[in-house]
């Protein structure tokens, strides 16, 4: 392990190698998008996935603008959601984070707003208490929020990224961050200290393994570069260090170990390249290279990437990237989701892209999690209409046996293929049987089993496989080769 709109889409696999682009067909991994229209008083701005009511089913929280607030969607465990309570924040909400800030074992919600921070203490049943609001002076609106113990007192603190009022002396680069110290009971005290960093996306992680949380951020005001403030451990941070993300006009920052070396790497969503916003990419800064040289992946399943989530999409224990794009590859009428498949050593190939199902591509946040409990991450996006949900197709395994092996020429042999799904639904559809590349017949699944009887098999050593064709809920799969020996008649 590493640390209702329906669209037709083309699924391609493109290897992003210098001077070479190869495209092959890839298996579909996700169902078409389903839209939950929320009819909010303002546009959705961010989304997180977590179990907020303790029923072991994934739920969603969405922040929104306008008057500002937070919307809960409770998961049913089968990939569907019921729209639940709506909560009011202090102002337009930009960002949302989940953590247990009062130590009662119940998830709390922290929302960055144009007025500061709204803290919603969780009741553990999917509802939240009224917001406790914290105003932060001398800035022009919080844009993002991260949770962590930055002063090492065993209590969770908040780091808030914000845009600055013009001329504010501690933030003359257009963005910055500040700390609110937690008391462990759900209340916070603003530190009063402001420091230069990116404000549009803040993340806390220990990059240098010194036991102190570092601040990683990205700011549109700083050309889309990655900004790192290494932690001192007392709730303050060192001066910012700037790293080239390989693009311009940055979106959000994600941190994960992408190459399996035990060190955290940085992923940046770059809206533009060299001031050209007809081009965009995802930039990867590996820790092994000191974050010095960004690997970039252009047109990651769409244009103008907004945010990147890290998850193992294909169950190979290698992290993959899920990219939320403002536009698809064709036009800007729809948004898209791109999958960059990890191939190891921190390298990726562009494997698939899907329509978001949204009439507009105006979303800026993506979350992943297993909502239908099939063992594979599902994808959740915000867009103008509400929430777009792309449920994974359940992974399947196909096994093949024969009732007579070896057999004799002319003797009937029955091949039995069994298809097992990781999901809740029984696989349906057809299985194709082949000898090498030659089809010898097909059969329809009945309770997960398909059988084919053949009496005219050629003599010799045959290589028999069974390929399940998939259905609306299940991925394709193929069996291992069954070596079938057919002897001549005596």
GROMACS .gro file of C-alpha atoms in nm:
model
  490
    1UNK     CA    1   0.000   0.000   0.000
    2UNK     CA    2   0.125   0.349  -0.076
    3UNK     CA    3   0.178   0.594   0.214
    4UNK     CA    4  -2.852   1.191  -1.365
    5UNK     CA    5  -2.641   1.296  -1.677
    6UNK     CA    6  -2.496   1.027  -1.899
    7UNK     CA    7  -2.226   1.083  -2.157
    8UNK     CA    8  -2.054   0.864  -2.410
    9UNK     CA    9  -1.679   0.885  -2.401
   10UNK     CA   10  -1.367   0.750  -2.565
   11UNK     CA   11  -1.126   0.566  -2.341
   12UNK     CA   12  -0.764   0.576  -2.451
   13UNK     CA   13  -0.423   0.494  -2.314
   14UNK     CA   14  -0.156   0.740  -2.413
   15UNK     CA   15   0.208   0.691  -2.314
   16UNK     CA   16   0.361   1.030  -2.246
   17UNK     CA   17   0.716   0.971  -2.362
   18UNK     CA   18   0.939   1.233  -2.527
   19UNK     CA   19   0.871   1.238  -2.900
   20UNK     CA   20   0.637   0.940  -2.885
   21UNK     CA   21   0.261   0.914  -2.833
   22UNK     CA   22   0.108   0.567  -2.849
   23UNK     CA   23  -0.265   0.515  -2.808
   24UNK     CA   24  -0.427   0.181  -2.726
   25UNK     CA   25  -0.773   0.084  -2.603
   26UNK     CA   26  -0.811   0.050  -2.225
   27UNK     CA   27  -1.081  -0.115  -2.018
   28UNK     CA   28  -1.349   0.114  -1.879
   29UNK     CA   29  -1.312   0.161  -1.503
   30UNK     CA   30  -1.603   0.392  -1.418
   31UNK     CA   31  -1.975   0.418  -1.477
   32UNK     CA   32  -2.115   0.732  -1.644
   33UNK     CA   33  -2.151   1.028  -1.409
   34UNK     CA   34  -2.460   1.077  -1.196
   35UNK     CA   35  -2.548   1.432  -1.090
   36UNK     CA   36  -2.703   1.523  -0.756
   37UNK     CA   37  -2.870   1.861  -0.802
   38UNK     CA   38  -2.837   2.039  -0.470
   39UNK     CA   39  -3.021   2.365  -0.552
   40UNK     CA   40  -2.788   2.556  -0.323
   41UNK     CA   41  -2.814   2.933  -0.274
   42UNK     CA   42  -2.460   2.969  -0.406
   43UNK     CA   43  -2.216   2.772  -0.623
   44UNK     CA   44  -2.045   2.464  -0.476
   45UNK     CA   45  -1.680   2.533  -0.402
   46UNK     CA   46  -1.522   2.225  -0.241
   47UNK     CA   47  -1.596   1.864  -0.148
   48UNK     CA   48  -1.464   1.610   0.103
   49UNK     CA   49  -1.553   1.243   0.156
   50UNK     CA   50  -1.570   1.089   0.505
   51UNK     CA   51  -1.795   0.880   0.728
   52UNK     CA   52  -1.960   1.153   0.934
   53UNK     CA   53  -2.231   0.942   1.103
   54UNK     CA   54  -2.034   0.633   1.206
   55UNK     CA   55  -2.224   0.379   0.996
   56UNK     CA   56  -1.918   0.271   0.796
   57UNK     CA   57  -2.065   0.425   0.481
   58UNK     CA   58  -1.896   0.706   0.296
   59UNK     CA   59  -2.064   1.047   0.316
   60UNK     CA   60  -1.996   1.380   0.142
   61UNK     CA   61  -1.966   1.738   0.262
   62UNK     CA   62  -1.987   2.027   0.015
   63UNK     CA   63  -1.908   2.391   0.083
   64UNK     CA   64  -2.079   2.663  -0.120
   65UNK     CA   65  -2.067   3.036  -0.185
   66UNK     CA   66  -2.338   3.300  -0.204
   67UNK     CA   67  -2.447   3.350   0.155
   68UNK     CA   68  -2.207   3.068   0.238
   69UNK     CA   69  -2.260   2.728   0.391
   70UNK     CA   70  -2.204   2.354   0.399
   71UNK     CA   71  -2.426   2.073   0.264
   72UNK     CA   72  -2.418   1.713   0.388
   73UNK     CA   73  -2.496   1.410   0.171
   74UNK     CA   74  -2.528   1.084   0.363
   75UNK     CA   75  -2.417   0.766   0.190
   76UNK     CA   76  -2.640   0.460   0.159
   77UNK     CA   77  -2.345   0.225   0.114
   78UNK     CA   78  -2.440   0.130  -0.241
   79UNK     CA   79  -2.296   0.435  -0.413
   80UNK     CA   80  -2.608   0.650  -0.374
   81UNK     CA   81  -2.656   0.943  -0.141
   82UNK     CA   82  -2.941   1.117   0.036
   83UNK     CA   83  -2.927   1.494   0.065
   84UNK     CA   84  -2.928   1.584   0.434
   85UNK     CA   85  -2.880   1.899   0.637
   86UNK     CA   86  -2.758   2.237   0.523
   87UNK     CA   87  -2.543   2.454   0.752
   88UNK     CA   88  -2.468   2.828   0.744
   89UNK     CA   89  -2.112   2.962   0.753
   90UNK     CA   90  -1.998   3.312   0.842
   91UNK     CA   91  -1.964   3.412   0.475
   92UNK     CA   92  -1.889   3.275   0.127
   93UNK     CA   93  -1.721   2.937   0.180
   94UNK     CA   94  -1.419   2.835  -0.027
   95UNK     CA   95  -1.269   2.525   0.131
   96UNK     CA   96  -1.364   2.243   0.366
   97UNK     CA   97  -1.161   2.002   0.578
   98UNK     CA   98  -1.249   1.716   0.816
   99UNK     CA   99  -1.082   1.631   1.148
  100UNK     CA  100  -1.159   1.554   1.511
  101UNK     CA  101  -1.057   1.885   1.668
  102UNK     CA  102  -1.219   1.828   2.008
  103UNK     CA  103  -1.101   1.471   2.064
  104UNK     CA  104  -1.443   1.311   2.104
  105UNK     CA  105  -1.395   1.063   1.821
  106UNK     CA  106  -1.654   1.236   1.602
  107UNK     CA  107  -1.561   1.409   1.274
  108UNK     CA  108  -1.576   1.787   1.277
  109UNK     CA  109  -1.590   2.017   0.973
  110UNK     CA  110  -1.367   2.322   0.926
  111UNK     CA  111  -1.463   2.571   0.655
  112UNK     CA  112  -1.255   2.858   0.518
  113UNK     CA  113  -1.471   3.159   0.433
  114UNK     CA  114  -1.425   3.516   0.316
  115UNK     CA  115  -1.473   3.620   0.679
  116UNK     CA  116  -1.236   3.370   0.839
  117UNK     CA  117  -1.303   3.018   0.963
  118UNK     CA  118  -1.629   2.843   1.055
  119UNK     CA  119  -1.590   2.544   1.288
  120UNK     CA  120  -1.871   2.285   1.294
  121UNK     CA  121  -1.835   2.034   1.578
  122UNK     CA  122  -1.978   1.697   1.479
  123UNK     CA  123  -2.247   1.514   1.675
  124UNK     CA  124  -2.140   1.179   1.533
  125UNK     CA  125  -2.480   1.109   1.373
  126UNK     CA  126  -2.430   1.302   1.051
  127UNK     CA  127  -2.531   1.637   1.199
  128UNK     CA  128  -2.322   1.927   1.324
  129UNK     CA  129  -2.355   2.197   1.585
  130UNK     CA  130  -2.394   2.558   1.478
  131UNK     CA  131  -2.078   2.721   1.351
  132UNK     CA  132  -1.821   2.878   1.578
  133UNK     CA  133  -1.677   3.161   1.368
  134UNK     CA  134  -1.326   3.301   1.388
  135UNK     CA  135  -1.242   3.627   1.217
  136UNK     CA  136  -0.889   3.686   1.095
  137UNK     CA  137  -0.807   4.056   1.045
  138UNK     CA  138  -0.605   4.217   0.767
  139UNK     CA  139  -0.687   3.980   0.485
  140UNK     CA  140  -0.927   3.963   0.196
  141UNK     CA  141  -1.075   3.619   0.242
  142UNK     CA  142  -0.961   3.270   0.338
  143UNK     CA  143  -0.912   3.037   0.044
  144UNK     CA  144  -0.803   2.710   0.202
  145UNK     CA  145  -0.750   2.535   0.534
  146UNK     CA  146  -0.535   2.250   0.668
  147UNK     CA  147  -0.549   2.065   1.001
  148UNK     CA  148  -0.248   1.948   1.202
  149UNK     CA  149  -0.057   1.983   1.528
  150UNK     CA  150   0.191   2.251   1.424
  151UNK     CA  151   0.317   2.334   1.775
  152UNK     CA  152   0.344   1.974   1.894
  153UNK     CA  153   0.123   2.009   2.202
  154UNK     CA  154  -0.096   1.713   2.109
  155UNK     CA  155  -0.385   1.933   1.999
  156UNK     CA  156  -0.497   1.996   1.642
  157UNK     CA  157  -0.440   2.344   1.501
  158UNK     CA  158  -0.556   2.514   1.183
  159UNK     CA  159  -0.346   2.672   0.910
  160UNK     CA  160  -0.548   2.907   0.692
  161UNK     CA  161  -0.437   3.028   0.351
  162UNK     CA  162  -0.578   3.363   0.243
  163UNK     CA  163  -0.567   3.649  -0.002
  164UNK     CA  164  -0.434   3.976   0.136
  165UNK     CA  165  -0.565   4.327   0.152
  166UNK     CA  166  -0.346   4.535  -0.081
  167UNK     CA  167  -0.062   4.695   0.110
  168UNK     CA  168  -0.079   4.463   0.411
  169UNK     CA  169   0.292   4.458   0.508
  170UNK     CA  170   0.326   4.091   0.606
  171UNK     CA  171   0.166   3.973   0.285
  172UNK     CA  172   0.288   4.193   0.004
  173UNK     CA  173   0.305   3.904  -0.242
  174UNK     CA  174  -0.075   3.879  -0.262
  175UNK     CA  175  -0.128   3.567  -0.047
  176UNK     CA  176  -0.024   3.426   0.286
  177UNK     CA  177  -0.116   3.202   0.576
  178UNK     CA  178  -0.179   3.220   0.948
  179UNK     CA  179  -0.222   2.973   1.235
  180UNK     CA  180  -0.510   2.924   1.477
  181UNK     CA  181  -0.399   2.726   1.780
  182UNK     CA  182  -0.640   2.458   1.906
  183UNK     CA  183  -0.718   2.396   2.272
  184UNK     CA  184  -0.811   2.031   2.211
  185UNK     CA  185  -1.176   2.103   2.299
  186UNK     CA  186  -1.282   2.248   1.964
  187UNK     CA  187  -1.195   2.613   2.027
  188UNK     CA  188  -0.915   2.808   1.859
  189UNK     CA  189  -0.703   3.114   1.926
  190UNK     CA  190  -0.564   3.313   1.631
  191UNK     CA  191  -0.188   3.337   1.658
  192UNK     CA  192  -0.178   3.685   1.509
  193UNK     CA  193   0.124   3.584   1.303
  194UNK     CA  194   0.109   3.610   0.924
  195UNK     CA  195   0.368   3.473   0.686
  196UNK     CA  196   0.421   3.455   0.314
  197UNK     CA  197   0.307   3.134   0.145
  198UNK     CA  198   0.056   3.034  -0.116
  199UNK     CA  199  -0.300   3.097  -0.008
  200UNK     CA  200  -0.510   2.915  -0.266
  201UNK     CA  201  -0.422   2.566  -0.147
  202UNK     CA  202  -0.250   2.476   0.182
  203UNK     CA  203  -0.140   2.130   0.293
  204UNK     CA  204   0.045   2.015   0.604
  205UNK     CA  205   0.293   1.726   0.594
  206UNK     CA  206   0.635   1.638   0.735
  207UNK     CA  207   0.845   1.654   0.420
  208UNK     CA  208   1.187   1.631   0.585
  209UNK     CA  209   1.115   1.368   0.855
  210UNK     CA  210   1.210   1.597   1.145
  211UNK     CA  211   0.882   1.545   1.332
  212UNK     CA  212   0.765   1.898   1.251
  213UNK     CA  213   0.480   1.969   1.012
  214UNK     CA  214   0.572   2.169   0.704
  215UNK     CA  215   0.341   2.387   0.499
  216UNK     CA  216   0.307   2.319   0.126
  217UNK     CA  217   0.101   2.555  -0.085
  218UNK     CA  218   0.035   2.690  -0.431
  219UNK     CA  219  -0.059   3.042  -0.522
  220UNK     CA  220  -0.190   3.198  -0.841
  221UNK     CA  221  -0.031   3.523  -0.728
  222UNK     CA  222   0.311   3.359  -0.740
  223UNK     CA  223   0.296   3.225  -1.093
  224UNK     CA  224   0.160   2.886  -0.993
  225UNK     CA  225   0.482   2.784  -0.821
  226UNK     CA  226   0.493   2.548  -0.525
  227UNK     CA  227   0.566   2.727  -0.196
  228UNK     CA  228   0.719   2.531   0.094
  229UNK     CA  229   0.753   2.670   0.448
  230UNK     CA  230   0.941   2.418   0.663
  231UNK     CA  231   0.804   2.394   1.015
  232UNK     CA  232   0.996   2.505   1.323
  233UNK     CA  233   0.772   2.302   1.554
  234UNK     CA  234   0.641   2.583   1.772
  235UNK     CA  235   0.359   2.688   1.540
  236UNK     CA  236   0.578   2.904   1.322
  237UNK     CA  237   0.746   2.835   0.990
  238UNK     CA  238   1.067   2.918   0.811
  239UNK     CA  239   1.072   3.165   0.524
  240UNK     CA  240   0.914   3.038   0.206
  241UNK     CA  241   1.110   2.837  -0.047
  242UNK     CA  242   0.984   2.852  -0.404
  243UNK     CA  243   0.987   2.554  -0.643
  244UNK     CA  244   0.891   2.554  -1.010
  245UNK     CA  245   0.575   2.348  -1.062
  246UNK     CA  246   0.628   2.328  -1.438
  247UNK     CA  247   0.329   2.549  -1.514
  248UNK     CA  248   0.156   2.875  -1.444
  249UNK     CA  249  -0.157   2.994  -1.264
  250UNK     CA  250  -0.167   2.704  -1.021
  251UNK     CA  251  -0.471   2.519  -0.895
  252UNK     CA  252  -0.426   2.304  -0.587
  253UNK     CA  253  -0.149   2.105  -0.419
  254UNK     CA  254  -0.155   1.737  -0.321
  255UNK     CA  255   0.112   1.554  -0.122
  256UNK     CA  256   0.175   1.176  -0.133
  257UNK     CA  257   0.454   0.922  -0.172
  258UNK     CA  258   0.436   0.862  -0.546
  259UNK     CA  259   0.754   0.663  -0.602
  260UNK     CA  260   0.748   0.433  -0.297
  261UNK     CA  261   1.071   0.561  -0.141
  262UNK     CA  262   0.909   0.652   0.190
  263UNK     CA  263   0.931   1.025   0.121
  264UNK     CA  264   0.646   1.256   0.034
  265UNK     CA  265   0.625   1.406  -0.314
  266UNK     CA  266   0.425   1.705  -0.441
  267UNK     CA  267   0.159   1.718  -0.715
  268UNK     CA  268   0.053   2.054  -0.861
  269UNK     CA  269  -0.246   2.122  -1.088
  270UNK     CA  270  -0.120   2.380  -1.337
  271UNK     CA  271  -0.394   2.571  -1.518
  272UNK     CA  272  -0.160   2.715  -1.781
  273UNK     CA  273   0.186   2.664  -1.931
  274UNK     CA  274   0.415   2.963  -1.994
  275UNK     CA  275   0.123   3.208  -1.976
  276UNK     CA  276  -0.059   3.001  -2.243
  277UNK     CA  277  -0.387   2.884  -2.095
  278UNK     CA  278  -0.474   2.682  -2.406
  279UNK     CA  279  -0.220   2.441  -2.258
  280UNK     CA  280  -0.212   2.296  -1.909
  281UNK     CA  281  -0.049   2.015  -1.718
  282UNK     CA  282   0.001   1.830  -1.393
  283UNK     CA  283   0.342   1.889  -1.240
  284UNK     CA  284   0.512   1.635  -1.012
  285UNK     CA  285   0.799   1.728  -0.781
  286UNK     CA  286   0.974   1.420  -0.642
  287UNK     CA  287   1.144   1.447  -0.305
  288UNK     CA  288   1.435   1.240  -0.433
  289UNK     CA  289   1.518   1.522  -0.668
  290UNK     CA  290   1.489   1.783  -0.397
  291UNK     CA  291   1.168   1.910  -0.560
  292UNK     CA  292   1.392   2.081  -0.814
  293UNK     CA  293   1.275   1.952  -1.150
  294UNK     CA  294   0.905   1.905  -1.218
  295UNK     CA  295   0.788   1.614  -1.431
  296UNK     CA  296   0.491   1.743  -1.629
  297UNK     CA  297   0.201   1.561  -1.792
  298UNK     CA  298   0.019   1.776  -2.047
  299UNK     CA  299  -0.356   1.764  -2.116
  300UNK     CA  300  -0.431   1.519  -1.832
  301UNK     CA  301  -0.766   1.406  -1.970
  302UNK     CA  302  -0.882   1.762  -2.024
  303UNK     CA  303  -0.785   2.127  -1.999
  304UNK     CA  304  -0.725   2.356  -1.702
  305UNK     CA  305  -0.681   2.100  -1.420
  306UNK     CA  306  -0.828   2.225  -1.095
  307UNK     CA  307  -0.733   1.963  -0.839
  308UNK     CA  308  -0.561   1.624  -0.821
  309UNK     CA  309  -0.646   1.336  -0.587
  310UNK     CA  310  -0.417   1.038  -0.526
  311UNK     CA  311  -0.563   0.685  -0.509
  312UNK     CA  312  -0.489   0.331  -0.625
  313UNK     CA  313  -0.751   0.309  -0.899
  314UNK     CA  314  -0.655  -0.028  -1.048
  315UNK     CA  315  -0.551  -0.219  -0.733
  316UNK     CA  316  -0.185  -0.265  -0.831
  317UNK     CA  317  -0.049  -0.100  -0.514
  318UNK     CA  318   0.089   0.187  -0.721
  319UNK     CA  319  -0.065   0.533  -0.669
  320UNK     CA  320  -0.263   0.683  -0.957
  321UNK     CA  321  -0.374   1.042  -1.008
  322UNK     CA  322  -0.736   1.156  -1.050
  323UNK     CA  323  -0.747   1.497  -1.220
  324UNK     CA  324  -1.051   1.726  -1.214
  325UNK     CA  325  -1.044   1.939  -1.532
  326UNK     CA  326  -1.239   2.256  -1.603
  327UNK     CA  327  -1.287   2.153  -1.969
  328UNK     CA  328  -1.280   1.831  -2.166
  329UNK     CA  329  -1.040   1.773  -2.454
  330UNK     CA  330  -1.290   1.885  -2.719
  331UNK     CA  331  -1.467   2.196  -2.593
  332UNK     CA  332  -1.556   2.374  -2.274
  333UNK     CA  333  -1.922   2.273  -2.257
  334UNK     CA  334  -1.842   1.989  -2.016
  335UNK     CA  335  -1.586   1.922  -1.751
  336UNK     CA  336  -1.383   1.603  -1.743
  337UNK     CA  337  -1.195   1.370  -1.515
  338UNK     CA  338  -0.858   1.237  -1.623
  339UNK     CA  339  -0.680   0.932  -1.483
  340UNK     CA  340  -0.300   0.927  -1.484
  341UNK     CA  341  -0.208   0.566  -1.416
  342UNK     CA  342   0.099   0.508  -1.203
  343UNK     CA  343   0.360   0.275  -1.348
  344UNK     CA  344   0.609   0.297  -1.061
  345UNK     CA  345   0.907   0.514  -0.972
  346UNK     CA  346   0.685   0.822  -0.965
  347UNK     CA  347   0.601   0.800  -1.334
  348UNK     CA  348   0.257   0.801  -1.494
  349UNK     CA  349   0.078   0.736  -1.821
  350UNK     CA  350  -0.241   0.905  -1.932
  351UNK     CA  351  -0.485   0.616  -1.927
  352UNK     CA  352  -0.847   0.731  -1.933
  353UNK     CA  353  -1.078   1.031  -1.926
  354UNK     CA  354  -1.446   1.061  -1.848
  355UNK     CA  355  -1.707   1.332  -1.878
  356UNK     CA  356  -1.798   1.487  -1.545
  357UNK     CA  357  -2.161   1.486  -1.660
  358UNK     CA  358  -2.181   1.854  -1.570
  359UNK     CA  359  -2.329   2.104  -1.812
  360UNK     CA  360  -2.040   2.329  -1.721
  361UNK     CA  361  -1.689   2.248  -1.615
  362UNK     CA  362  -1.691   2.494  -1.330
  363UNK     CA  363  -1.571   2.273  -1.049
  364UNK     CA  364  -1.255   2.309  -0.850
  365UNK     CA  365  -1.256   2.017  -0.610
  366UNK     CA  366  -1.237   1.638  -0.631
  367UNK     CA  367  -1.252   1.368  -0.366
  368UNK     CA  368  -1.216   0.990  -0.382
  369UNK     CA  369  -1.347   0.708  -0.165
  370UNK     CA  370  -1.530   0.376  -0.179
  371UNK     CA  371  -1.900   0.470  -0.169
  372UNK     CA  372  -2.035   0.144  -0.312
  373UNK     CA  373  -1.804  -0.079  -0.108
  374UNK     CA  374  -1.656  -0.272  -0.397
  375UNK     CA  375  -1.296  -0.214  -0.291
  376UNK     CA  376  -1.223   0.043  -0.564
  377UNK     CA  377  -1.220   0.422  -0.519
  378UNK     CA  378  -1.512   0.620  -0.657
  379UNK     CA  379  -1.481   0.981  -0.775
  380UNK     CA  380  -1.676   1.283  -0.646
  381UNK     CA  381  -1.669   1.629  -0.803
  382UNK     CA  382  -1.839   1.960  -0.749
  383UNK     CA  383  -1.986   2.155  -1.039
  384UNK     CA  384  -2.245   2.425  -1.088
  385UNK     CA  385  -2.529   2.173  -1.081
  386UNK     CA  386  -2.419   2.019  -0.751
  387UNK     CA  387  -2.222   1.697  -0.707
  388UNK     CA  388  -2.106   1.464  -0.983
  389UNK     CA  389  -2.050   1.101  -0.877
  390UNK     CA  390  -1.856   0.851  -1.088
  391UNK     CA  391  -1.888   0.505  -0.937
  392UNK     CA  392  -1.621   0.252  -1.013
  393UNK     CA  393  -1.701  -0.063  -1.203
  394UNK     CA  394  -1.645  -0.354  -0.968
  395UNK     CA  395  -1.330  -0.553  -1.027
  396UNK     CA  396  -1.386  -0.911  -1.138
  397UNK     CA  397  -1.184  -1.231  -1.143
  398UNK     CA  398  -1.248  -1.507  -1.398
  399UNK     CA  399  -1.135  -1.864  -1.339
  400UNK     CA  400  -1.155  -2.151  -1.589
  401UNK     CA  401  -1.165  -2.529  -1.552
  402UNK     CA  402  -1.256  -2.824  -1.777
  403UNK     CA  403  -1.423  -3.152  -1.680
  404UNK     CA  404  -1.196  -3.375  -1.892
  405UNK     CA  405  -0.824  -3.306  -1.918
  406UNK     CA  406  -0.661  -3.473  -2.098
  407UNK     CA  407  -0.942  -3.562  -2.336
  408UNK     CA  408  -0.971  -3.765  -2.653
  409UNK     CA  409  -1.053  -3.632  -3.000
  410UNK     CA  410  -1.432  -3.621  -3.044
  411UNK     CA  411  -1.496  -3.647  -2.671
  412UNK     CA  412  -1.721  -3.366  -2.534
  413UNK     CA  413  -1.536  -3.133  -2.300
  414UNK     CA  414  -1.720  -2.882  -2.082
  415UNK     CA  415  -1.539  -2.561  -1.994
  416UNK     CA  416  -1.668  -2.378  -1.688
  417UNK     CA  417  -1.587  -2.013  -1.627
  418UNK     CA  418  -1.665  -1.859  -1.289
  419UNK     CA  419  -1.673  -1.481  -1.254
  420UNK     CA  420  -1.645  -1.329  -0.907
  421UNK     CA  421  -1.700  -0.958  -0.840
  422UNK     CA  422  -1.559  -0.734  -0.571
  423UNK     CA  423  -1.891  -0.546  -0.568
  424UNK     CA  424  -2.231  -0.616  -0.424
  425UNK     CA  425  -2.399  -0.713  -0.755
  426UNK     CA  426  -2.367  -1.052  -0.922
  427UNK     CA  427  -2.186  -1.021  -1.259
  428UNK     CA  428  -2.405  -1.066  -1.566
  429UNK     CA  429  -2.335  -1.081  -1.939
  430UNK     CA  430  -2.132  -1.303  -2.167
  431UNK     CA  431  -1.806  -1.495  -2.152
  432UNK     CA  432  -1.605  -1.561  -2.470
  433UNK     CA  433  -1.389  -1.877  -2.482
  434UNK     CA  434  -1.079  -1.887  -2.702
  435UNK     CA  435  -0.811  -2.128  -2.808
  436UNK     CA  436  -0.519  -1.893  -2.844
  437UNK     CA  437  -0.662  -1.605  -3.047
  438UNK     CA  438  -0.940  -1.813  -3.206
  439UNK     CA  439  -1.288  -1.802  -3.058
  440UNK     CA  440  -1.441  -2.141  -2.989
  441UNK     CA  441  -1.773  -2.006  -2.859
  442UNK     CA  442  -1.940  -1.803  -2.590
  443UNK     CA  443  -2.193  -1.846  -2.312
  444UNK     CA  444  -2.410  -1.627  -2.090
  445UNK     CA  445  -2.343  -1.608  -1.718
  446UNK     CA  446  -2.596  -1.771  -1.487
  447UNK     CA  447  -2.536  -1.695  -1.119
  448UNK     CA  448  -2.180  -1.602  -1.208
  449UNK     CA  449  -2.107  -1.922  -1.404
  450UNK     CA  450  -2.083  -1.976  -1.782
  451UNK     CA  451  -2.036  -2.316  -1.944
  452UNK     CA  452  -1.940  -2.419  -2.297
  453UNK     CA  453  -1.928  -2.780  -2.419
  454UNK     CA  454  -1.719  -2.866  -2.726
  455UNK     CA  455  -1.687  -3.205  -2.895
  456UNK     CA  456  -1.481  -3.100  -3.197
  457UNK     CA  457  -1.163  -2.976  -3.035
  458UNK     CA  458  -0.849  -3.025  -3.246
  459UNK     CA  459  -0.584  -3.264  -3.125
  460UNK     CA  460  -0.279  -3.129  -2.954
  461UNK     CA  461  -0.202  -2.895  -2.665
  462UNK     CA  462  -0.454  -2.612  -2.657
  463UNK     CA  463  -0.435  -2.280  -2.475
  464UNK     CA  464  -0.787  -2.204  -2.358
  465UNK     CA  465  -0.895  -1.875  -2.199
  466UNK     CA  466  -1.228  -1.731  -2.087
  467UNK     CA  467  -1.283  -1.356  -2.118
  468UNK     CA  468  -1.569  -1.197  -1.929
  469UNK     CA  469  -1.708  -0.904  -2.130
  470UNK     CA  470  -1.825  -0.698  -1.832
  471UNK     CA  471  -2.159  -0.532  -1.767
  472UNK     CA  472  -2.291  -0.195  -1.650
  473UNK     CA  473  -2.153  -0.251  -1.301
  474UNK     CA  474  -1.858  -0.486  -1.353
  475UNK     CA  475  -1.520  -0.462  -1.519
  476UNK     CA  476  -1.397  -0.704  -1.783
  477UNK     CA  477  -1.155  -0.980  -1.684
  478UNK     CA  478  -0.979  -1.276  -1.841
  479UNK     CA  479  -0.880  -1.608  -1.695
  480UNK     CA  480  -0.538  -1.759  -1.683
  481UNK     CA  481  -0.453  -1.995  -1.967
  482UNK     CA  482  -0.590  -2.346  -1.923
  483UNK     CA  483  -0.366  -2.599  -2.096
  484UNK     CA  484  -0.606  -2.852  -2.247
  485UNK     CA  485  -0.453  -3.168  -2.392
  486UNK     CA  486  -0.655  -3.342  -2.666
  487UNK     CA  487  -0.517  -3.681  -2.764
  488UNK     CA  488  -0.589  -3.853  -3.098
  489UNK     CA  489  -0.840  -4.133  -3.105
  490UNK     CA  490  -0.677  -4.469  -3.028
   0.00000   0.00000   0.00000
